[in-house]
Tab-separated table of N, CA and C in Angstrom:
chain	number	residue	atom	x	y	z
A	614	MET	N	106.178	-25.874	53.895
A	614	MET	CA	104.890	-25.956	54.573
A	614	MET	C	103.807	-25.384	53.639
A	615	SER	N	102.767	-26.152	53.418
A	615	SER	CA	101.695	-25.691	52.545
A	615	SER	C	100.666	-24.895	53.352
A	616	ALA	N	99.772	-24.210	52.644
A	616	ALA	CA	98.767	-23.364	53.300
A	616	ALA	C	97.903	-24.150	54.280
A	617	ILE	N	97.606	-25.400	53.962
A	617	ILE	CA	96.686	-26.183	54.803
A	617	ILE	C	97.321	-26.656	56.107
A	618	ASP	N	98.637	-26.758	56.143
A	618	ASP	CA	99.299	-27.353	57.308
A	618	ASP	C	98.890	-26.732	58.639
A	619	LYS	N	98.749	-25.418	58.694
A	619	LYS	CA	98.422	-24.776	59.970
A	619	LYS	C	96.985	-25.060	60.424
A	620	PHE	N	96.132	-25.570	59.511
A	620	PHE	CA	94.748	-25.887	59.850
A	620	PHE	C	94.602	-27.273	60.471
A	621	ILE	N	95.576	-28.151	60.219
A	621	ILE	CA	95.480	-29.542	60.656
A	621	ILE	C	95.429	-29.634	62.180
A	622	GLY	N	94.456	-30.397	62.672
A	622	GLY	CA	94.340	-30.605	64.104
A	622	GLY	C	92.894	-30.538	64.554
A	623	LYS	N	92.720	-30.580	65.861
A	623	LYS	CA	91.385	-30.540	66.473
A	623	LYS	C	91.181	-29.154	67.077
A	624	TRP	N	89.998	-28.593	66.821
A	624	TRP	CA	89.674	-27.243	67.246
A	624	TRP	C	88.410	-27.255	68.111
A	625	LEU	N	88.437	-26.491	69.218
A	625	LEU	CA	87.314	-26.419	70.150
A	625	LEU	C	86.737	-25.005	70.129
A	626	LEU	N	85.410	-24.894	69.977
A	626	LEU	CA	84.781	-23.576	69.957
A	626	LEU	C	85.014	-22.872	71.287
A	627	ASP	N	85.500	-21.630	71.211
A	627	ASP	CA	85.796	-20.835	72.397
A	627	ASP	C	84.796	-19.693	72.572
A	628	SER	N	84.427	-19.031	71.456
A	628	SER	CA	83.479	-17.922	71.541
A	628	SER	C	82.741	-17.762	70.216
A	629	SER	N	81.608	-17.077	70.298
A	629	SER	CA	80.762	-16.908	69.121
A	629	SER	C	80.020	-15.581	69.225
A	630	VAL	N	79.998	-14.814	68.130
A	630	VAL	CA	79.315	-13.532	68.103
A	630	VAL	C	78.345	-13.511	66.927
A	631	ASN	N	77.066	-13.239	67.200
A	631	ASN	CA	76.023	-13.059	66.184
A	631	ASN	C	75.625	-14.340	65.455
A	632	PHE	N	75.851	-15.497	66.084
A	632	PHE	CA	75.552	-16.774	65.440
A	632	PHE	C	74.045	-16.977	65.246
A	633	GLU	N	73.250	-16.612	66.253
A	633	GLU	CA	71.802	-16.826	66.120
A	633	GLU	C	71.230	-15.988	64.972
A	634	LYS	N	71.671	-14.745	64.831
A	634	LYS	CA	71.186	-13.887	63.739
A	634	LYS	C	71.616	-14.459	62.388
A	635	TYR	N	72.829	-14.970	62.304
A	635	TYR	CA	73.309	-15.605	61.068
A	635	TYR	C	72.408	-16.790	60.704
A	636	MET	N	72.123	-17.653	61.689
A	636	MET	CA	71.268	-18.818	61.429
A	636	MET	C	69.864	-18.387	61.012
A	637	GLU	N	69.340	-17.337	61.647
A	637	GLU	CA	68.018	-16.837	61.274
A	637	GLU	C	68.017	-16.374	59.811
A	638	THR	N	69.075	-15.694	59.396
A	638	THR	CA	69.200	-15.224	58.012
A	638	THR	C	69.233	-16.395	57.031
A	639	LEU	N	69.819	-17.508	57.449
A	639	LEU	CA	69.850	-18.715	56.610
A	639	LEU	C	68.493	-19.412	56.544
A	640	GLY	N	67.595	-19.061	57.466
A	640	GLY	CA	66.271	-19.687	57.474
A	640	GLY	C	66.136	-20.836	58.449
A	641	VAL	N	67.083	-20.938	59.390
A	641	VAL	CA	67.029	-22.009	60.393
A	641	VAL	C	65.897	-21.694	61.377
A	642	ASN	N	65.081	-22.710	61.710
A	642	ASN	CA	63.938	-22.483	62.600
A	642	ASN	C	64.389	-22.141	64.019
A	643	LEU	N	63.479	-21.517	64.766
A	643	LEU	CA	63.775	-20.993	66.100
A	643	LEU	C	64.309	-22.061	67.055
A	644	ALA	N	63.667	-23.216	67.123
A	644	ALA	CA	64.090	-24.276	68.051
A	644	ALA	C	65.514	-24.727	67.749
A	645	THR	N	65.816	-24.948	66.479
A	645	THR	CA	67.165	-25.386	66.087
A	645	THR	C	68.185	-24.293	66.393
A	646	ARG	N	67.835	-23.030	66.151
A	646	ARG	CA	68.756	-21.918	66.450
A	646	ARG	C	69.091	-21.882	67.931
A	647	LYS	N	68.069	-22.052	68.775
A	647	LYS	CA	68.293	-21.997	70.230
A	647	LYS	C	69.227	-23.123	70.681
A	648	ILE	N	69.008	-24.317	70.154
A	648	ILE	CA	69.873	-25.461	70.502
A	648	ILE	C	71.284	-25.223	69.987
A	649	ALA	N	71.405	-24.882	68.701
A	649	ALA	CA	72.725	-24.716	68.076
A	649	ALA	C	73.532	-23.616	68.751
A	650	ASN	N	72.860	-22.583	69.216
A	650	ASN	CA	73.557	-21.458	69.837
A	650	ASN	C	74.177	-21.839	71.183
A	651	LEU	N	73.694	-22.915	71.801
A	651	LEU	CA	74.225	-23.364	73.092
A	651	LEU	C	75.382	-24.359	72.945
A	652	LEU	N	75.551	-24.915	71.751
A	652	LEU	CA	76.537	-25.976	71.546
A	652	LEU	C	77.966	-25.454	71.500
A	653	LYS	N	78.896	-26.310	71.887
A	653	LYS	CA	80.327	-26.034	71.797
A	653	LYS	C	80.949	-27.120	70.916
A	654	PRO	N	80.766	-27.020	69.588
A	654	PRO	CA	81.267	-28.080	68.702
A	654	PRO	C	82.780	-28.134	68.624
A	655	THR	N	83.267	-29.288	68.205
A	655	THR	CA	84.678	-29.447	67.869
A	655	THR	C	84.768	-29.612	66.357
A	656	SER	N	85.884	-29.229	65.824
A	656	SER	CA	86.120	-29.368	64.392
A	656	SER	C	87.513	-29.958	64.234
A	657	GLU	N	87.607	-31.058	63.489
A	657	GLU	CA	88.901	-31.690	63.272
A	657	GLU	C	89.220	-31.664	61.784
A	658	ILE	N	90.369	-31.104	61.460
A	658	ILE	CA	90.779	-30.944	60.063
A	658	ILE	C	91.976	-31.841	59.805
A	659	SER	N	91.871	-32.621	58.721
A	659	SER	CA	92.959	-33.519	58.343
A	659	SER	C	93.154	-33.466	56.832
A	660	VAL	N	94.285	-33.991	56.388
A	660	VAL	CA	94.631	-33.973	54.970
A	660	VAL	C	95.150	-35.346	54.568
A	661	ASP	N	94.725	-35.784	53.382
A	661	ASP	CA	95.222	-37.024	52.779
A	661	ASP	C	95.471	-36.726	51.307
A	662	GLY	N	96.722	-36.436	50.966
A	662	GLY	CA	97.054	-36.050	49.596
A	662	GLY	C	96.416	-34.712	49.269
A	663	ASP	N	95.606	-34.658	48.197
A	663	ASP	CA	94.908	-33.426	47.815
A	663	ASP	C	93.597	-33.250	48.558
A	664	LYS	N	93.146	-34.283	49.253
A	664	LYS	CA	91.827	-34.260	49.897
A	664	LYS	C	91.937	-33.724	51.329
A	665	ILE	N	91.084	-32.737	51.622
A	665	ILE	CA	90.984	-32.164	52.961
A	665	ILE	C	89.685	-32.669	53.576
A	666	SER	N	89.720	-33.022	54.847
A	666	SER	CA	88.518	-33.469	55.554
A	666	SER	C	88.298	-32.580	56.766
A	667	ILE	N	87.030	-32.197	56.960
A	667	ILE	CA	86.641	-31.429	58.143
A	667	ILE	C	85.512	-32.199	58.826
A	668	ALA	N	85.771	-32.641	60.047
A	668	ALA	CA	84.771	-33.363	60.840
A	668	ALA	C	84.310	-32.434	61.953
A	669	THR	N	83.034	-32.081	61.928
A	669	THR	CA	82.453	-31.211	62.952
A	669	THR	C	81.534	-32.059	63.813
A	670	LYS	N	81.748	-32.009	65.111
A	670	LYS	CA	81.002	-32.857	66.051
A	670	LYS	C	80.383	-32.003	67.157
A	671	SER	N	79.151	-32.348	67.519
A	671	SER	CA	78.503	-31.735	68.677
A	671	SER	C	77.513	-32.758	69.228
A	672	THR	N	76.890	-32.425	70.339
A	672	THR	CA	75.908	-33.344	70.925
A	672	THR	C	74.602	-33.335	70.136
A	673	PHE	N	74.437	-32.375	69.201
A	673	PHE	CA	73.204	-32.240	68.434
A	673	PHE	C	73.328	-32.803	67.019
A	674	LYS	N	74.454	-32.526	66.350
A	674	LYS	CA	74.606	-32.921	64.959
A	674	LYS	C	76.087	-33.054	64.623
A	675	ASN	N	76.389	-34.018	63.752
A	675	ASN	CA	77.760	-34.228	63.295
A	675	ASN	C	77.807	-34.113	61.775
A	676	GLN	N	78.962	-33.726	61.271
A	676	GLN	CA	79.134	-33.651	59.823
A	676	GLN	C	80.584	-33.962	59.478
A	677	ASP	N	80.768	-34.814	58.467
A	677	ASP	CA	82.092	-35.114	57.930
A	677	ASP	C	82.085	-34.728	56.462
A	678	VAL	N	82.970	-33.826	56.088
A	678	VAL	CA	83.057	-33.354	54.710
A	678	VAL	C	84.481	-33.566	54.219
A	679	SER	N	84.628	-34.178	53.037
A	679	SER	CA	85.933	-34.328	52.389
A	679	SER	C	85.846	-33.690	51.020
A	680	PHE	N	86.892	-32.972	50.636
A	680	PHE	CA	86.849	-32.215	49.393
A	680	PHE	C	88.261	-31.956	48.868
A	681	VAL	N	88.323	-31.579	47.599
A	681	VAL	CA	89.552	-31.089	46.972
A	681	VAL	C	89.307	-29.621	46.687
A	682	VAL	N	90.209	-28.760	47.128
A	682	VAL	CA	90.060	-27.322	46.917
A	682	VAL	C	89.891	-27.043	45.424
A	683	GLY	N	88.887	-26.233	45.094
A	683	GLY	CA	88.631	-25.851	43.712
A	683	GLY	C	87.690	-26.770	42.955
A	684	THR	N	87.320	-27.903	43.558
A	684	THR	CA	86.422	-28.856	42.900
A	684	THR	C	85.027	-28.761	43.518
A	685	PRO	N	84.045	-28.257	42.764
A	685	PRO	CA	82.682	-28.147	43.300
A	685	PRO	C	82.089	-29.523	43.595
A	686	PHE	N	81.231	-29.588	44.614
A	686	PHE	CA	80.539	-30.827	44.959
A	686	PHE	C	79.209	-30.474	45.602
A	687	THR	N	78.351	-31.472	45.743
A	687	THR	CA	77.059	-31.270	46.391
A	687	THR	C	77.111	-31.841	47.797
A	688	LEU	N	76.879	-30.980	48.760
A	688	LEU	CA	76.821	-31.368	50.158
A	688	LEU	C	75.420	-31.920	50.406
A	689	ALA	N	75.312	-33.193	50.816
A	689	ALA	CA	74.000	-33.828	50.997
A	689	ALA	C	73.120	-33.042	51.962
A	690	GLU	N	73.707	-32.619	53.090
A	690	GLU	CA	72.965	-31.804	54.050
A	690	GLU	C	73.949	-30.931	54.816
A	691	SER	N	73.673	-29.639	54.865
A	691	SER	CA	74.521	-28.722	55.619
A	691	SER	C	74.185	-28.845	57.107
A	692	LEU	N	75.068	-28.335	57.952
A	692	LEU	CA	74.813	-28.384	59.396
A	692	LEU	C	73.547	-27.621	59.772
A	693	ASP	N	73.154	-26.642	58.954
A	693	ASP	CA	71.935	-25.889	59.246
A	693	ASP	C	70.684	-26.542	58.666
A	694	GLY	N	70.839	-27.743	58.053
A	694	GLY	CA	69.689	-28.518	57.601
A	694	GLY	C	69.320	-28.389	56.133
A	695	ARG	N	70.014	-27.529	55.385
A	695	ARG	CA	69.706	-27.412	53.958
A	695	ARG	C	70.180	-28.668	53.233
A	696	LYS	N	69.412	-29.112	52.243
A	696	LYS	CA	69.706	-30.346	51.498
A	696	LYS	C	70.325	-30.020	50.134
A	697	ASN	N	71.232	-30.892	49.680
A	697	ASN	CA	71.837	-30.816	48.342
A	697	ASN	C	72.387	-29.432	48.034
A	698	VAL	N	73.341	-28.997	48.845
A	698	VAL	CA	73.910	-27.658	48.738
A	698	VAL	C	75.167	-27.702	47.862
A	699	SER	N	75.141	-26.957	46.753
A	699	SER	CA	76.305	-26.849	45.876
A	699	SER	C	77.390	-26.073	46.622
A	700	THR	N	78.578	-26.695	46.757
A	700	THR	CA	79.639	-26.185	47.617
A	700	THR	C	80.975	-26.211	46.890
A	701	VAL	N	81.812	-25.224	47.163
A	701	VAL	CA	83.184	-25.244	46.649
A	701	VAL	C	84.084	-24.560	47.681
A	702	TYR	N	85.268	-25.116	47.855
A	702	TYR	CA	86.289	-24.536	48.721
A	702	TYR	C	87.359	-23.913	47.841
A	703	SER	N	87.950	-22.807	48.342
A	703	SER	CA	89.026	-22.138	47.605
A	703	SER	C	89.978	-21.499	48.622
A	704	TRP	N	91.084	-21.014	48.121
A	704	TRP	CA	92.042	-20.289	48.956
A	704	TRP	C	91.937	-18.806	48.647
A	705	ASP	N	91.961	-17.976	49.688
A	705	ASP	CA	92.110	-16.537	49.562
A	705	ASP	C	93.351	-16.208	50.367
A	706	GLY	N	94.503	-16.197	49.677
A	706	GLY	CA	95.771	-16.113	50.396
A	706	GLY	C	95.937	-17.386	51.195
A	707	ASP	N	96.083	-17.257	52.532
A	707	ASP	CA	96.200	-18.455	53.379
A	707	ASP	C	94.914	-18.727	54.161
A	708	LYS	N	93.797	-18.157	53.702
A	708	LYS	CA	92.498	-18.408	54.317
A	708	LYS	C	91.738	-19.428	53.476
A	709	LEU	N	91.080	-20.370	54.154
A	709	LEU	CA	90.286	-21.400	53.479
A	709	LEU	C	88.838	-20.904	53.410
A	710	VAL	N	88.315	-20.782	52.179
A	710	VAL	CA	86.992	-20.206	51.950
A	710	VAL	C	86.034	-21.294	51.472
A	711	GLU	N	84.886	-21.402	52.137
A	711	GLU	CA	83.823	-22.349	51.777
A	711	GLU	C	82.634	-21.536	51.273
A	712	SER	N	82.218	-21.776	50.030
A	712	SER	CA	81.110	-21.026	49.439
A	712	SER	C	79.974	-21.967	49.081
A	713	HIS	N	78.749	-21.567	49.442
A	713	HIS	CA	77.551	-22.354	49.140
A	713	HIS	C	76.642	-21.576	48.192
A	714	GLN	N	76.005	-22.293	47.277
A	714	GLN	CA	74.950	-21.699	46.464
A	714	GLN	C	73.691	-21.608	47.300
A	715	GLY	N	72.869	-20.610	46.988
A	715	GLY	CA	71.611	-20.439	47.696
A	715	GLY	C	70.531	-21.359	47.179
A	716	PRO	N	69.362	-21.338	47.820
A	716	PRO	CA	68.266	-22.226	47.443
A	716	PRO	C	67.753	-21.991	46.018
A	717	ASN	N	68.009	-20.811	45.467
A	717	ASN	CA	67.590	-20.512	44.095
A	717	ASN	C	68.788	-20.377	43.158
A	718	GLY	N	69.914	-21.009	43.541
A	718	GLY	CA	71.098	-21.010	42.702
A	718	GLY	C	71.997	-19.795	42.848
A	719	GLU	N	71.744	-18.937	43.842
A	719	GLU	CA	72.577	-17.752	44.030
A	719	GLU	C	74.004	-18.160	44.395
A	720	GLU	N	74.976	-17.633	43.647
A	720	GLU	CA	76.390	-17.898	43.955
A	720	GLU	C	76.760	-17.194	45.264
A	721	ASN	N	77.655	-17.809	46.033
A	721	ASN	CA	78.148	-17.235	47.284
A	721	ASN	C	77.014	-16.772	48.206
A	722	TYR	N	75.957	-17.566	48.268
A	722	TYR	CA	74.805	-17.263	49.124
A	722	TYR	C	75.259	-17.119	50.569
A	723	ASN	N	75.995	-18.107	51.027
A	723	ASN	CA	76.665	-17.958	52.310
A	723	ASN	C	78.103	-18.418	52.149
A	724	VAL	N	78.982	-17.692	52.823
A	724	VAL	CA	80.416	-17.915	52.697
A	724	VAL	C	80.999	-18.050	54.093
A	725	MET	N	81.896	-19.037	54.251
A	725	MET	CA	82.563	-19.263	55.528
A	725	MET	C	84.068	-19.207	55.295
A	726	VAL	N	84.727	-18.322	56.013
A	726	VAL	CA	86.160	-18.127	55.848
A	726	VAL	C	86.869	-18.587	57.110
A	727	ARG	N	87.811	-19.529	56.934
A	727	ARG	CA	88.610	-20.021	58.057
A	727	ARG	C	90.007	-19.423	57.961
A	728	ASP	N	90.462	-18.848	59.086
A	728	ASP	CA	91.782	-18.222	59.154
A	728	ASP	C	92.451	-18.680	60.444
A	729	VAL	N	93.675	-19.170	60.327
A	729	VAL	CA	94.409	-19.628	61.502
A	729	VAL	C	95.586	-18.692	61.770
A	730	GLN	N	95.645	-18.239	63.006
A	730	GLN	CA	96.774	-17.448	63.502
A	730	GLN	C	97.234	-18.121	64.785
A	731	GLY	N	98.404	-18.766	64.728
A	731	GLY	CA	98.897	-19.493	65.901
A	731	GLY	C	97.961	-20.632	66.255
A	732	ASP	N	97.475	-20.651	67.497
A	732	ASP	CA	96.577	-21.704	67.968
A	732	ASP	C	95.118	-21.242	68.015
A	733	THR	N	94.785	-20.251	67.167
A	733	THR	CA	93.421	-19.739	67.081
A	733	THR	C	92.922	-19.844	65.645
A	734	LEU	N	91.751	-20.454	65.478
A	734	LEU	CA	91.088	-20.521	64.182
A	734	LEU	C	89.857	-19.626	64.268
A	735	THR	N	89.795	-18.630	63.388
A	735	THR	CA	88.640	-17.738	63.330
A	735	THR	C	87.806	-18.135	62.124
A	736	LEU	N	86.536	-18.435	62.379
A	736	LEU	CA	85.587	-18.802	61.337
A	736	LEU	C	84.620	-17.629	61.196
A	737	THR	N	84.673	-16.972	60.024
A	737	THR	CA	83.783	-15.853	59.749
A	737	THR	C	82.711	-16.341	58.790
A	738	LEU	N	81.446	-16.238	59.204
A	738	LEU	CA	80.311	-16.697	58.401
A	738	LEU	C	79.532	-15.488	57.913
A	739	LYS	N	79.178	-15.487	56.616
A	739	LYS	CA	78.452	-14.358	56.040
A	739	LYS	C	77.287	-14.861	55.195
A	740	CYS	N	76.137	-14.190	55.353
A	740	CYS	CA	74.956	-14.493	54.539
A	740	CYS	C	74.086	-13.248	54.453
A	741	LYS	N	73.828	-12.800	53.250
A	741	LYS	CA	72.936	-11.664	52.998
A	741	LYS	C	73.226	-10.475	53.907
A	742	GLY	N	74.486	-10.109	54.032
A	742	GLY	CA	74.873	-8.934	54.813
A	742	GLY	C	75.026	-9.166	56.303
A	743	VAL	N	74.681	-10.357	56.790
A	743	VAL	CA	74.835	-10.676	58.217
A	743	VAL	C	76.148	-11.435	58.402
A	744	GLU	N	76.931	-11.007	59.384
A	744	GLU	CA	78.227	-11.643	59.637
A	744	GLU	C	78.292	-12.156	61.063
A	745	CYS	N	78.903	-13.326	61.199
A	745	CYS	CA	79.080	-13.988	62.491
A	745	CYS	C	80.543	-14.383	62.607
A	746	THR	N	81.082	-14.303	63.794
A	746	THR	CA	82.463	-14.731	64.034
A	746	THR	C	82.472	-15.783	65.126
A	747	ARG	N	83.091	-16.924	64.812
A	747	ARG	CA	83.242	-18.002	65.788
A	747	ARG	C	84.736	-18.277	65.937
A	748	VAL	N	85.211	-18.256	67.167
A	748	VAL	CA	86.637	-18.431	67.435
A	748	VAL	C	86.860	-19.790	68.084
A	749	TYR	N	87.771	-20.551	67.492
A	749	TYR	CA	88.140	-21.871	67.986
A	749	TYR	C	89.577	-21.841	68.493
A	750	LYS	N	89.846	-22.634	69.523
A	750	LYS	CA	91.205	-22.798	70.051
A	750	LYS	C	91.672	-24.219	69.738
A	751	ARG	N	92.946	-24.326	69.420
A	751	ARG	CA	93.515	-25.645	69.113
A	751	ARG	C	93.518	-26.513	70.366
A	752	ALA	N	93.053	-27.749	70.233
A	752	ALA	CA	93.055	-28.692	71.347
A	752	ALA	C	94.465	-29.245	71.520
A	753	ALA	N	94.856	-29.435	72.749
A	753	ALA	CA	96.141	-30.079	73.018
A	753	ALA	C	96.069	-31.491	72.467
A	754	CYS	N	97.116	-31.921	71.772
A	754	CYS	CA	97.026	-33.232	71.123
A	754	CYS	C	97.875	-34.301	71.790
A	755	GLY	N	98.607	-33.942	72.815
A	755	GLY	CA	99.349	-34.969	73.552
A	755	GLY	C	100.720	-35.258	72.975
A	756	THR	N	101.473	-36.063	73.632
A	756	THR	CA	102.831	-36.402	73.248
A	756	THR	C	102.865	-37.119	71.905
A	757	GLY	N	103.865	-36.795	71.116
A	757	GLY	CA	104.035	-37.469	69.836
A	757	GLY	C	103.212	-36.861	68.714
A	758	CYS	N	102.734	-35.644	68.899
A	758	CYS	CA	101.919	-34.985	67.878
A	758	CYS	C	102.710	-34.836	66.589
A	759	ALA	N	102.075	-35.207	65.483
A	759	ALA	CA	102.734	-35.105	64.180
A	759	ALA	C	101.976	-34.166	63.247
A	760	ALA	N	101.131	-33.313	63.806
A	760	ALA	CA	100.280	-32.457	62.970
A	760	ALA	C	101.035	-31.305	62.318
A	761	GLY	N	102.274	-31.045	62.762
A	761	GLY	CA	103.058	-30.016	62.118
A	761	GLY	C	102.775	-28.601	62.627
A	762	HIS	N	102.045	-28.471	63.730
A	762	HIS	CA	101.795	-27.145	64.270
A	762	HIS	C	102.622	-26.934	65.524
A	763	THR	N	102.694	-25.699	65.963
A	763	THR	CA	103.499	-25.402	67.144
A	763	THR	C	102.607	-25.215	68.359
A	764	HIS	N	102.926	-25.870	69.409
A	764	HIS	CA	102.275	-25.699	70.699
A	764	HIS	C	103.088	-26.459	71.730
A	765	THR	N	102.772	-26.266	72.985
A	765	THR	CA	103.495	-26.956	74.041
A	765	THR	C	102.758	-28.210	74.455
A	766	HIS	N	103.525	-29.263	74.606
A	766	HIS	CA	102.936	-30.507	75.105
A	766	HIS	C	103.030	-30.484	76.619
A	767	GLU	N	101.945	-30.940	77.243
A	767	GLU	CA	101.945	-30.954	78.704
A	767	GLU	C	102.283	-32.333	79.206
């Protein structure tokens, strides 16, 4: 079993702490922060060979990102609205780390760490000393699930 296997599946936001302050630190405008703070997005993670895909969906904004760990790329637009964001994913043990350059080229301007323990994915977001924690629960995937994770089928 590889490090990514436990991440595969659909994840539903369950709780969020300090998200509005994190978005404010990133420079997200007040109206967008208020809307985003009310959303309950889903995140679906899949793998095809070396390529990992993360599809984040909400009623406000959607994003599909595909990447190879360790290969830098430019994200056309981040979920918070920043354009042409230099991005790289890496592993820190069994945690998946997403690092973005800042608007003036600052390395690790904001960092997002995904950690899976059982059927819980914890997303820790950090920017300029502000930290936010968003907890996702694995969605039931129904009979015949081939995602390689453990859970009970109903």
